[in-house]
XYZ file of C-alpha atoms in Angstrom:
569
model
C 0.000 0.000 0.000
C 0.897 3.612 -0.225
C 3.383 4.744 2.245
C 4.442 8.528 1.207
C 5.639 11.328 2.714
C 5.565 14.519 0.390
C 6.909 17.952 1.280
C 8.735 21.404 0.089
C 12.682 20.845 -0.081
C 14.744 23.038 1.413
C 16.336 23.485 -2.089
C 13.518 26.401 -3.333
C 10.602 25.204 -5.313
C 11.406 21.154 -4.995
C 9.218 18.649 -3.883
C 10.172 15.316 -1.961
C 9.234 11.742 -1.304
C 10.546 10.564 1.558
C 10.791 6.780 3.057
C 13.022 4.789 4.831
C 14.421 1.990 2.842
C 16.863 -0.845 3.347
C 20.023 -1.465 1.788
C 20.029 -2.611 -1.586
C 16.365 -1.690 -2.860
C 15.661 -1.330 -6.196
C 12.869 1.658 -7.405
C 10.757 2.489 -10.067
C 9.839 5.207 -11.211
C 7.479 6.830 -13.860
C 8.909 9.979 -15.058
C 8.034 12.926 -17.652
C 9.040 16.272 -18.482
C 6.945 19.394 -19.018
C 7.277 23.180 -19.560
C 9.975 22.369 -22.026
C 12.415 21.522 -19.726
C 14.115 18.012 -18.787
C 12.386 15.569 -16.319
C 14.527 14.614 -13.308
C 14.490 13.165 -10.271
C 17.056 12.889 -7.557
C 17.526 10.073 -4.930
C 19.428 10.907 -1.300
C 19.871 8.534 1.133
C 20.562 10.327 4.497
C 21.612 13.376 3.073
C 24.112 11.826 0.483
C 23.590 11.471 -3.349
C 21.944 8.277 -4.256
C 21.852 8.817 -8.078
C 19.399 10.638 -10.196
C 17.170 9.936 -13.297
C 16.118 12.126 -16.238
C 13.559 11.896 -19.093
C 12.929 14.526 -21.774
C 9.774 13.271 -23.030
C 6.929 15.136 -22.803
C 4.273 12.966 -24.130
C 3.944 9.900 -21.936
C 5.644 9.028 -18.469
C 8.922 6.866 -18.800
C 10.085 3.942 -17.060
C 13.422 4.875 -14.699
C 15.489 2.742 -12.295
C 17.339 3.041 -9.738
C 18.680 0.887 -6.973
C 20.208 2.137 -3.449
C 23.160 1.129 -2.308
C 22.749 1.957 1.579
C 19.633 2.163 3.461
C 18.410 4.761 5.629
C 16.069 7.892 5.045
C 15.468 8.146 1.553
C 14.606 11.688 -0.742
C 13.181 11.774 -3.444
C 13.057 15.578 -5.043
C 11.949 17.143 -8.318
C 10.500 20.098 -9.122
C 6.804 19.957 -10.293
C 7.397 23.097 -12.946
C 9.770 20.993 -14.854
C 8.766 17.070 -13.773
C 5.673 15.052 -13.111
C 6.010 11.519 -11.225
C 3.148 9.197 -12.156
C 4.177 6.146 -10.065
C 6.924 5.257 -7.487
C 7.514 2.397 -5.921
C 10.329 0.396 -4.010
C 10.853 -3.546 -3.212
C 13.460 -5.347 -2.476
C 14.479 -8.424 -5.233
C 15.312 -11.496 -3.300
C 12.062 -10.824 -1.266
C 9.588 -9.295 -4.033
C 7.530 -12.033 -3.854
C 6.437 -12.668 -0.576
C 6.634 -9.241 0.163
C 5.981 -7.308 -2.492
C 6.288 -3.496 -3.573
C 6.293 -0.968 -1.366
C 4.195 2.078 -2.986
C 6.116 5.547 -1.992
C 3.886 7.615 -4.410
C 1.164 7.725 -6.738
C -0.142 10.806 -8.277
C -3.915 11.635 -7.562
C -5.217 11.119 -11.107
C -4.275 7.542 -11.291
C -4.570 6.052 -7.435
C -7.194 3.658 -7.365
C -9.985 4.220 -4.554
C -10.001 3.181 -0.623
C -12.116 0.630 -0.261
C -12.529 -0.321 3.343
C -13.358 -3.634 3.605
C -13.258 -4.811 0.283
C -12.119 -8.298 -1.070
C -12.203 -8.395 -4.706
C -8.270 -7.739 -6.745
C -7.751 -4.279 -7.751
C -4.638 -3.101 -8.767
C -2.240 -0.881 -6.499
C -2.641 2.015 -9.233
C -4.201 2.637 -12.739
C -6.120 0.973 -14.764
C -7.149 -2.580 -15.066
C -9.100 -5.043 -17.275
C -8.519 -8.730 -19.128
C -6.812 -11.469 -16.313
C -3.566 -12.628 -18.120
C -1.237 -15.706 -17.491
C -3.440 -16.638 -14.465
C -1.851 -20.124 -13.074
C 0.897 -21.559 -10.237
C 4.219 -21.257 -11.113
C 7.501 -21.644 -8.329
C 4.779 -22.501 -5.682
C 2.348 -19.445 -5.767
C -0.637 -18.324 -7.622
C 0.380 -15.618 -10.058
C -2.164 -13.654 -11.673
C -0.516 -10.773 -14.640
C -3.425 -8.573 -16.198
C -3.596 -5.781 -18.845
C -2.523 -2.344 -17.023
C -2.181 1.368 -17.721
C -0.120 2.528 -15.128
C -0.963 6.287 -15.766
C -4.820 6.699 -15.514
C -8.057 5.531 -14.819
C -8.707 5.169 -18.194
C -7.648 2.191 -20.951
C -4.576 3.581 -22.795
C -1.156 1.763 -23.912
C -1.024 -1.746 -22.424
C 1.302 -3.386 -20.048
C 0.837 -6.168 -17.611
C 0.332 -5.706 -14.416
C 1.054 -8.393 -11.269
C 0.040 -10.034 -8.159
C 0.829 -12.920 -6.100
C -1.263 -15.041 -3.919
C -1.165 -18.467 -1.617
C -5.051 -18.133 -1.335
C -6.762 -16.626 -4.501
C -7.761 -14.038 -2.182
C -5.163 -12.215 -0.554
C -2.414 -10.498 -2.978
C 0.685 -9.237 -3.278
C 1.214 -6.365 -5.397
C 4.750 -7.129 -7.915
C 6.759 -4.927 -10.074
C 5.229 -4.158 -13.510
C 5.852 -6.970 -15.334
C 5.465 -6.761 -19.451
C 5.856 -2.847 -20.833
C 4.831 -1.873 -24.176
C 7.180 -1.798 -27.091
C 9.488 1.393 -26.440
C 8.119 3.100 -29.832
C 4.777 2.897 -27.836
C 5.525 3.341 -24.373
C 6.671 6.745 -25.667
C 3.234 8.016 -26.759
C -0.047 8.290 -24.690
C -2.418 7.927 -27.556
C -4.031 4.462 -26.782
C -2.209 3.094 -29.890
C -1.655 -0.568 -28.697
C 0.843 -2.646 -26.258
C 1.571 -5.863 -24.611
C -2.205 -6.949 -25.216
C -3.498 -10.386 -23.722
C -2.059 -13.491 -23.262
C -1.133 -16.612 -21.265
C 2.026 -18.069 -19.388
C 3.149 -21.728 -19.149
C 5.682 -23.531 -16.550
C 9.018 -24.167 -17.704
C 10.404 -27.569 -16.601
C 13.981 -26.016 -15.012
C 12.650 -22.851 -13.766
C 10.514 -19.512 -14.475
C 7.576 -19.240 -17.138
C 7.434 -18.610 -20.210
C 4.795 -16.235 -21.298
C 2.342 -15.360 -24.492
C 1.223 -12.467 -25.746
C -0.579 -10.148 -28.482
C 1.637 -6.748 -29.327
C -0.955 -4.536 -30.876
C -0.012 -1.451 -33.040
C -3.208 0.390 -34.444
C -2.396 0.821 -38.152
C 0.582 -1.352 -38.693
C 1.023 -2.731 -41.998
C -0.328 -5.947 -43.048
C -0.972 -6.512 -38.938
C -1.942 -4.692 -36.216
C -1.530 -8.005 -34.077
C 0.975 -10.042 -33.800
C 2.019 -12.704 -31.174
C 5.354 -12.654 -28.934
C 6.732 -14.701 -26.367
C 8.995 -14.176 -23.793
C 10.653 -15.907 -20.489
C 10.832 -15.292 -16.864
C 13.315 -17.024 -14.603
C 12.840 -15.365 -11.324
C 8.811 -14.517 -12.255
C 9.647 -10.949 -12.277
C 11.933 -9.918 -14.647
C 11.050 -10.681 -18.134
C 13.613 -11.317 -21.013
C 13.108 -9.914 -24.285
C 10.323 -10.840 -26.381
C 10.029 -12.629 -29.878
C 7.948 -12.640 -32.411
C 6.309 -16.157 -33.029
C 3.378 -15.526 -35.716
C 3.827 -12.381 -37.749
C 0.485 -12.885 -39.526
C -2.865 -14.241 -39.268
C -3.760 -17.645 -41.445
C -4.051 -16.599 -45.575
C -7.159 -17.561 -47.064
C -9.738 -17.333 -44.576
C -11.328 -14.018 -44.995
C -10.617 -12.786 -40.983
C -10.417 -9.250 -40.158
C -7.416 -7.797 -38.580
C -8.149 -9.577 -34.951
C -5.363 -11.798 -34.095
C -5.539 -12.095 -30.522
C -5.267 -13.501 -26.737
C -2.682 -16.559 -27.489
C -4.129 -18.732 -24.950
C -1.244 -21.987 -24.715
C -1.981 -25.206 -22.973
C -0.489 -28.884 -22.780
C -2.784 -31.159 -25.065
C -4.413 -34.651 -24.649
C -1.483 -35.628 -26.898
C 1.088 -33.882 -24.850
C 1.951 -31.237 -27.614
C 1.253 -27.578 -26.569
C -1.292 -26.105 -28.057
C -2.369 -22.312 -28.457
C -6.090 -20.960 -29.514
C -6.003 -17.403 -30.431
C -9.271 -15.477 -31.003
C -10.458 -13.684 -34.553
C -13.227 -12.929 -36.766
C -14.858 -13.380 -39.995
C -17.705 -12.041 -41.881
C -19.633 -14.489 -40.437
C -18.593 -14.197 -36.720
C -16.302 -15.206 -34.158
C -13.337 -17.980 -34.788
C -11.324 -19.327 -32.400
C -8.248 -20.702 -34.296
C -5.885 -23.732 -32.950
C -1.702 -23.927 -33.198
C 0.246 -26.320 -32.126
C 4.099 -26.888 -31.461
C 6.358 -29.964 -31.572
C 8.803 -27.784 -29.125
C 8.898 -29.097 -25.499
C 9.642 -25.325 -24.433
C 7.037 -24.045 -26.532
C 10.052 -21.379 -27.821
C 9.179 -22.097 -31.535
C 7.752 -23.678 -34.360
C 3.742 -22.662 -34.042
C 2.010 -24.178 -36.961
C -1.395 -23.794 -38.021
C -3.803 -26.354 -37.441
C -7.216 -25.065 -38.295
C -10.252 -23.354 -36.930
C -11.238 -25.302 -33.640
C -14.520 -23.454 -33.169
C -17.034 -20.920 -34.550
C -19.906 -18.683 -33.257
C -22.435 -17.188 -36.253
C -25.538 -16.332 -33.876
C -24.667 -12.972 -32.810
C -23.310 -11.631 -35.820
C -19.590 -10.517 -37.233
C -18.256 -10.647 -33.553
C -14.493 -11.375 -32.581
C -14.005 -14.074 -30.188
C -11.265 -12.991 -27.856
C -9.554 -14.521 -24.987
C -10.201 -18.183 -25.553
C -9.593 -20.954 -22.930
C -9.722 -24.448 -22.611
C -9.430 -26.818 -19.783
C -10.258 -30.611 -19.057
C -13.285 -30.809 -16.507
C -13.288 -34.237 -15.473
C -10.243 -36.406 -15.696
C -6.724 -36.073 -16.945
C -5.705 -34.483 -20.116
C -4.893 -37.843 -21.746
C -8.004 -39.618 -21.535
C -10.256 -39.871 -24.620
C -13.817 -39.803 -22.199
C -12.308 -36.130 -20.705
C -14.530 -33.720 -21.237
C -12.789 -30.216 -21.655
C -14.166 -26.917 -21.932
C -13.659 -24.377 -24.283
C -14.239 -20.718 -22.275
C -14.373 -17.515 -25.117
C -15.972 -13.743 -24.709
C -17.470 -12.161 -27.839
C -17.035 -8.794 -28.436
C -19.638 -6.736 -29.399
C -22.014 -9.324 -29.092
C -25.432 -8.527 -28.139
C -28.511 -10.840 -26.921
C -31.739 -10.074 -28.990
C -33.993 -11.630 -26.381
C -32.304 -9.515 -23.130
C -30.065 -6.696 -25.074
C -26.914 -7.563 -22.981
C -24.182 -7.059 -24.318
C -20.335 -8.884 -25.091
C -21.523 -12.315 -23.759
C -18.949 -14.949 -22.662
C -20.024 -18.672 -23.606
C -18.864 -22.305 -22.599
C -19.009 -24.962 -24.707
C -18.306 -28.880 -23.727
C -17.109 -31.624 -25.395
C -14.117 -33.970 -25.888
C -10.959 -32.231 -27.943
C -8.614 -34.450 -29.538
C -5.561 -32.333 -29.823
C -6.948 -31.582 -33.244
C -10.858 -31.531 -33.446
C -13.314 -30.377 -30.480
C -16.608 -31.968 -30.137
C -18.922 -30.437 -28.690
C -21.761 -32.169 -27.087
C -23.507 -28.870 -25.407
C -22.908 -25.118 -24.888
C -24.466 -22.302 -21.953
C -23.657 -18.700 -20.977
C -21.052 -18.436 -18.694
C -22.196 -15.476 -16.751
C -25.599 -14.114 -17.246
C -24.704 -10.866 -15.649
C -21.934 -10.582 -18.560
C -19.585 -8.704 -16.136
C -17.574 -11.966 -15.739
C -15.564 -11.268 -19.119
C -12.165 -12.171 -20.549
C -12.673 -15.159 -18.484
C -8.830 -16.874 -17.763
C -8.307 -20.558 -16.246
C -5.771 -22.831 -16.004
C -5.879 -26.499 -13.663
C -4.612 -26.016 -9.976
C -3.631 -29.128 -7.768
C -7.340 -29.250 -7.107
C -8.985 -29.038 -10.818
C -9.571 -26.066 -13.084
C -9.876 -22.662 -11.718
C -10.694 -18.954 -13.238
C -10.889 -15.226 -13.024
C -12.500 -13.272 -14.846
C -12.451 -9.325 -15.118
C -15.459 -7.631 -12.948
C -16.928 -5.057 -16.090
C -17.946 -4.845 -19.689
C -17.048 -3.152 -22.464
C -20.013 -1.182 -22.724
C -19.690 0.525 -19.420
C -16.237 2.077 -20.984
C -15.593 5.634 -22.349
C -12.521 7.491 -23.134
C -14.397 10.322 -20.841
C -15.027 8.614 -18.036
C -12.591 7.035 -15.323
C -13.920 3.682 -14.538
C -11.323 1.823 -12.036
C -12.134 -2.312 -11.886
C -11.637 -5.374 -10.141
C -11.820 -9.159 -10.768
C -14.210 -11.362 -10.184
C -13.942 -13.875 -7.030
C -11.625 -16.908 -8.895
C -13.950 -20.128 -9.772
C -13.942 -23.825 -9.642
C -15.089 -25.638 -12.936
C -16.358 -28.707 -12.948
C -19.500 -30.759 -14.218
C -22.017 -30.962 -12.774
C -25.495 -32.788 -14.027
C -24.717 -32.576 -17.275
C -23.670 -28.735 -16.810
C -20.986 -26.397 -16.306
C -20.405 -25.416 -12.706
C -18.564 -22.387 -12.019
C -18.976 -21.899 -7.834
C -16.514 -19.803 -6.027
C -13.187 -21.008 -4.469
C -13.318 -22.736 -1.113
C -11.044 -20.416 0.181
C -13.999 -17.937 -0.177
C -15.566 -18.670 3.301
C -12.402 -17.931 4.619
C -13.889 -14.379 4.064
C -16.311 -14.762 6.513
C -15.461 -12.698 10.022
C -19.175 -13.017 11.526
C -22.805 -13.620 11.097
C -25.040 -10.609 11.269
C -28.257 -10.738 12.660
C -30.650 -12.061 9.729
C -33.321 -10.736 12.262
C -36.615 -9.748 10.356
C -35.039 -10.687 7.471
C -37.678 -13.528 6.757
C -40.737 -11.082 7.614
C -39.976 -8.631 5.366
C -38.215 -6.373 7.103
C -34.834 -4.241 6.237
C -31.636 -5.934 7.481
C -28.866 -3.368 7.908
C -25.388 -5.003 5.890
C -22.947 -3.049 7.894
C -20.259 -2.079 4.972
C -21.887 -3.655 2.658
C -18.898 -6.234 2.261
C -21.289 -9.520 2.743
C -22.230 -12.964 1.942
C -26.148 -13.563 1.989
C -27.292 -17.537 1.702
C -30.683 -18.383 1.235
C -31.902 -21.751 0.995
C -35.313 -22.173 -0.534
C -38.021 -24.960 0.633
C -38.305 -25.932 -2.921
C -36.560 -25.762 -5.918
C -37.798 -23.049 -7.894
C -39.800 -21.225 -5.404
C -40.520 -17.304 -6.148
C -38.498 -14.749 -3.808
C -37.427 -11.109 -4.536
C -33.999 -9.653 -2.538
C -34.193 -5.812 -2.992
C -31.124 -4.026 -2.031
C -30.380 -0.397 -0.743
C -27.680 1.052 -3.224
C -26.873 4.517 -3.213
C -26.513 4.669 -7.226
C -28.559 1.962 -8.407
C -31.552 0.019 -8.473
C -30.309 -3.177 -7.323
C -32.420 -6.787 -6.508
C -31.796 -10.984 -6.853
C -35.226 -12.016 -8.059
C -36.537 -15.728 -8.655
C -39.713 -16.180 -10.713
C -41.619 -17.871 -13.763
C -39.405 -16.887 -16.230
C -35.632 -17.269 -14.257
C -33.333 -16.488 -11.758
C -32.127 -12.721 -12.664
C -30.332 -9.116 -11.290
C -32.812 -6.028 -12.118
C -30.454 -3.739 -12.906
C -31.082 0.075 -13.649
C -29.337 3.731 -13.389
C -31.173 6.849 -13.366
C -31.269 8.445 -16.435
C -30.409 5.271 -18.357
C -32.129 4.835 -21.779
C -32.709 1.592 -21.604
C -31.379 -1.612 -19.329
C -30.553 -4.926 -20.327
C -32.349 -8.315 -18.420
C -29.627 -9.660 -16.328
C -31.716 -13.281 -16.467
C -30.858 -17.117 -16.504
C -34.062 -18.019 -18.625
C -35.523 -21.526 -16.524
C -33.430 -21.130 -13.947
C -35.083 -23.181 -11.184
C -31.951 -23.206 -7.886
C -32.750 -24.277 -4.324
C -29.799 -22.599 -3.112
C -28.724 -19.424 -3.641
C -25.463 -17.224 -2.086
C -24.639 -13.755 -3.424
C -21.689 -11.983 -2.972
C -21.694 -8.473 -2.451
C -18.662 -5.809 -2.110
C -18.317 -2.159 -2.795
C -19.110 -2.191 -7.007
C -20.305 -5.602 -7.715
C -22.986 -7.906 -7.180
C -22.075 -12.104 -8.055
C -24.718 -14.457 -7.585
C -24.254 -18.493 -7.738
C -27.262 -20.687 -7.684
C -26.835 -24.144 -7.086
C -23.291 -24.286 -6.718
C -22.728 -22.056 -9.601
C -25.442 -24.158 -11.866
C -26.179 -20.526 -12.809
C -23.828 -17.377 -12.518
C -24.416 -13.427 -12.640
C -21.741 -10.898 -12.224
C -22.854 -7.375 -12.341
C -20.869 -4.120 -11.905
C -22.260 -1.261 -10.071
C -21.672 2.141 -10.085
C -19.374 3.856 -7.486
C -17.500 2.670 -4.717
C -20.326 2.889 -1.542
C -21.320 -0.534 -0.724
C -25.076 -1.652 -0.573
C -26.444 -0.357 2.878
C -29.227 -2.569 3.447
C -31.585 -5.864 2.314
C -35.319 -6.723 1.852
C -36.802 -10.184 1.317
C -40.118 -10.738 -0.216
C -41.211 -14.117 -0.506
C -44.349 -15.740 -0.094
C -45.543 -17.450 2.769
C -43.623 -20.837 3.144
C -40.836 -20.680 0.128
C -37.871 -19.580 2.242
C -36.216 -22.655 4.374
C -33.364 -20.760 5.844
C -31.286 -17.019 5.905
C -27.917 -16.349 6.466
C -25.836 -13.133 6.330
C -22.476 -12.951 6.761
C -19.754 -9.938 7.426
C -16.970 -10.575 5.361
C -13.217 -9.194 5.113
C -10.100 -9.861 3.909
């Protein structure tokens, strides 16, 4: 977390960040010049010179280093007529990971809110969206996602990351991936280290995946890099694996999300997702490499989705549900967002679907398909299998809440189990999720109808229904929004609405008939699982106040059993 100290130098017009830091940490700053002058800042450790960095760009903040040879009480001065800091941080390398970064300063335009309680992953600073390279490598959960460092707001993309032993409780790294340097010099949105994945190497480290996007590049805007980690910090430099999308297909310039993954025949594999005039493609590679380095050749398209119109699939996954890789009876799922997409029947928008069925290392056949998320704020859905089966994140928001205007900071969804269940897709919350829970509060007159204060609004609410299917209504007290969990005739849904809204998309699992249902609430989202995650909805909401209070309406006899709970990380 933050930890700065900012004040006038005694050198006239400066400005300082102090901090006391040990011997031997390494900082990072984000640097850039204005006023026509040269960008610099100067480090002092107890008075003495500690080395300096410059920049004279004054388009975009640059990345600086430094590293401090003694400890003590650190400076940091510059003088805000000539230099603007975006982002400072400190850490020390042999303990980065279980400790993390130590945040020294963040300017006020790109510090992500206080949220007091709250339990969902946010970044320590700037923007946030698509979970990248989510998986366990040297031990620890690792989760890299796409990142703008320098505002609120989507812009040039780098990958941010976090470690975890819990899927809950992270540890803020170093920024990992940086765009190219032709366009971490600009600040025009022009492209970056776009999506990706990251694999285990056998010795040590990762290797990792990656779209670089340049709007307007000639033939392709996308093109697909990889790169290697050996401490799963620092990242080598990147090459270039597939310089062009497949010839005679008819896609548009989407070439995206390499998603790379250990086949039933032991090959790696990597789906990346596209677009035709027809719809979304999800297209399958595949390497005879054993470090995945080289050699990508094209195998096909592995799967197609006409229904909603010329959308791009993007970041495609695929995992086996229910037995090992190898076997021919595994069942594997194939995970994929669609941009742009939109639902006739409801009007939501950029839908993420699951299809099942057995993949060969070749074909997939699929033997049945469902929404993922029928909130659709579960999107760019990531998993990869843990110890204890597949598991997933997704990022908390949709594309259609976005503008270049409008500041918008995110999280990520609470990570998910997948499994099958009944002949369906699962996708419940972690186990380690009730390790949220700090204490019960008082359901009270919850089952009469009456309001039931919820405290910060950081809670778990379980409600167990006499029989499957039985009508209810959960109407909740939200500062910005008209907010409820509703069971009827036609589904299990979230009515959703904003003043001043035009119009507002049904939130709705058509037939949805659970007997259990537990919501998740936090400051800015809403996640419902019914049945163990038979049926999942993930909706955003507006601002960063938590939902204040909850009203049940049910008829007489449908509710079995209440339960609220407090929870914190």
């Amino acid at each position: 977390m933050t930890s700065q100290a900012i004040s006038p130098s005694d050198e006239g017009g400066l400005e300082t960040i102090s901090a006391v830091l040990p011997e031997g940490s390494t900082i990072h700053a984000w640097i850039k010049a204005s006023h026509g002058a040269a960008g610099r800042l100067t480090a002092h450790v107890d008075g003495d010179p500690a080395g300096a960095v410059e920049t004279s760009n004054p388009h975009e903040f640059e990345f600086r280093l430094l590293t401090l040879e003694k400890g003590g009480e650190a400076a940091f001065s510059y003088d805000p007529v000539t230099t603007e800091i975006s982002v400072l941080y400190a850490f020390l390398p042999p303990r980065v990971l279980e400790e993390g970064i130590r945040l020294l300063y963040v300017r006020p335009s790109n510090a992500t809110p206080e949220v007091p309680g709250g339990y969902h992953f946010r970044p320590p600073f700037g923007w946030m969206n698509d979970p990248n390279g989510f998986g366990r490598f040297g031990g620890k959960l690792h989760l890299f996602y796409q990142h703008y460092p320098h505002s609120l707001r989507w812009n040039n993309m780098h990958w941010g990351h976090a470690v975890s032993d819990d899927y809950l409780r992270w540890t803020h790294l170093p920024i990992f991936l940086p765009p190219s340097d032709e366009l971490a010099a600009r600040a025009d949105g022009r492209g970056g280290a776009f999506s990706g994945s990251a694999i285990a190497l056998d010795d040590t480290g990762i290797r990792i995946f990656f779209t670089e996007h340049m709007k307007d590049r000639e033939p392709e805007e996308q093109v697909q890099f990889t790169a290697t980690s050996r401490d799963l910090v620092n990242v080598e430099p990147a090459s270039l694996i597939l310089p062009a999308r497949p010839e005679g297909l008819g896609l548009t310039t989407d070439f995206r999300d390499p998603y790379v993954f250990s086949g039933p025949d032991g090959k790696w594999k990597m789906l990346l997702g596209t677009r035709d005039r027809e719809g979304g493609v999800i297209l399958l590679y595949e390497t005879d490499d054993p470090i995945a380095a080289t050699g990508w050749t094209f195998l096909g398209i592995l799967h197609r989705e006409n229904r909603f119109g010329m959308t791009a699939a993007e970041c495609p996954c695929m995992v086996p549900l229910d037995g090992p890789a190898a076997d021919p009876a595994t069942r594997w799922a194939l995970i994929f967002g669609l941009l742009t997409s939109r639902d006739p029947a409801t009007g939501r928008r950029n839908m993420t679907l699951a299809t099942v069925g057995r993949f060969d290392g070749q074909k997939f056949s699929v033997e049945f398909e469902q929404e993922l998320d029928f909130g659709t704020d579960a999107y760019a859905f990531q998993a990869f299998v843990d110890d204890t089966g597949p598991v997933g994140i997704a990022w908390l928001a949709n594309w259609t809440d976005i503008s270049r205007e409008i500041d918008m900071p995110t999280a990520m969804t609470l990570p998910r189990r997948l499994a099958l269940q009944s002949g369906a897709l699962i996708t419940p919350p972690v186990a380690a999720a009730e390790s949220l829970r700090r204490h019960r509060l008082d359901v009270g007159g919850l089952l009469e109808g009456q309001a039931v204060s919820l405290a910060n609004g950081s809670v778990e609410i379980l409600l167990t229904l006499k029989e499957a299917g039985n009508a209810f209504r959960l109407e909740f007290e939200h500062s910005e929004a008209t907010v409820a969990v509703q069971l009827d005739d036609d589904g299990l849904s979230i009515p959703f609405s904003v003043a001043n809204a035009k119009t507002s998309p049904r939130y709705i699992a058509a037939g949805a008939r659970p007997s259990t249902i537990r919501i998740f609430l936090d400051a800015g989202s809403i996640e419902v699982f019914a049945d163990d995650g038979r049926w999942t909805g993930t909706k955003r909401l507006p601002g960063f106040k938590g939902v204040s209070s909850v009203r049940l309406t049910a008829p007489e006899g449908n509710m079995l059993a209440a339960e609220i709970w407090q929870l914190g990380l």
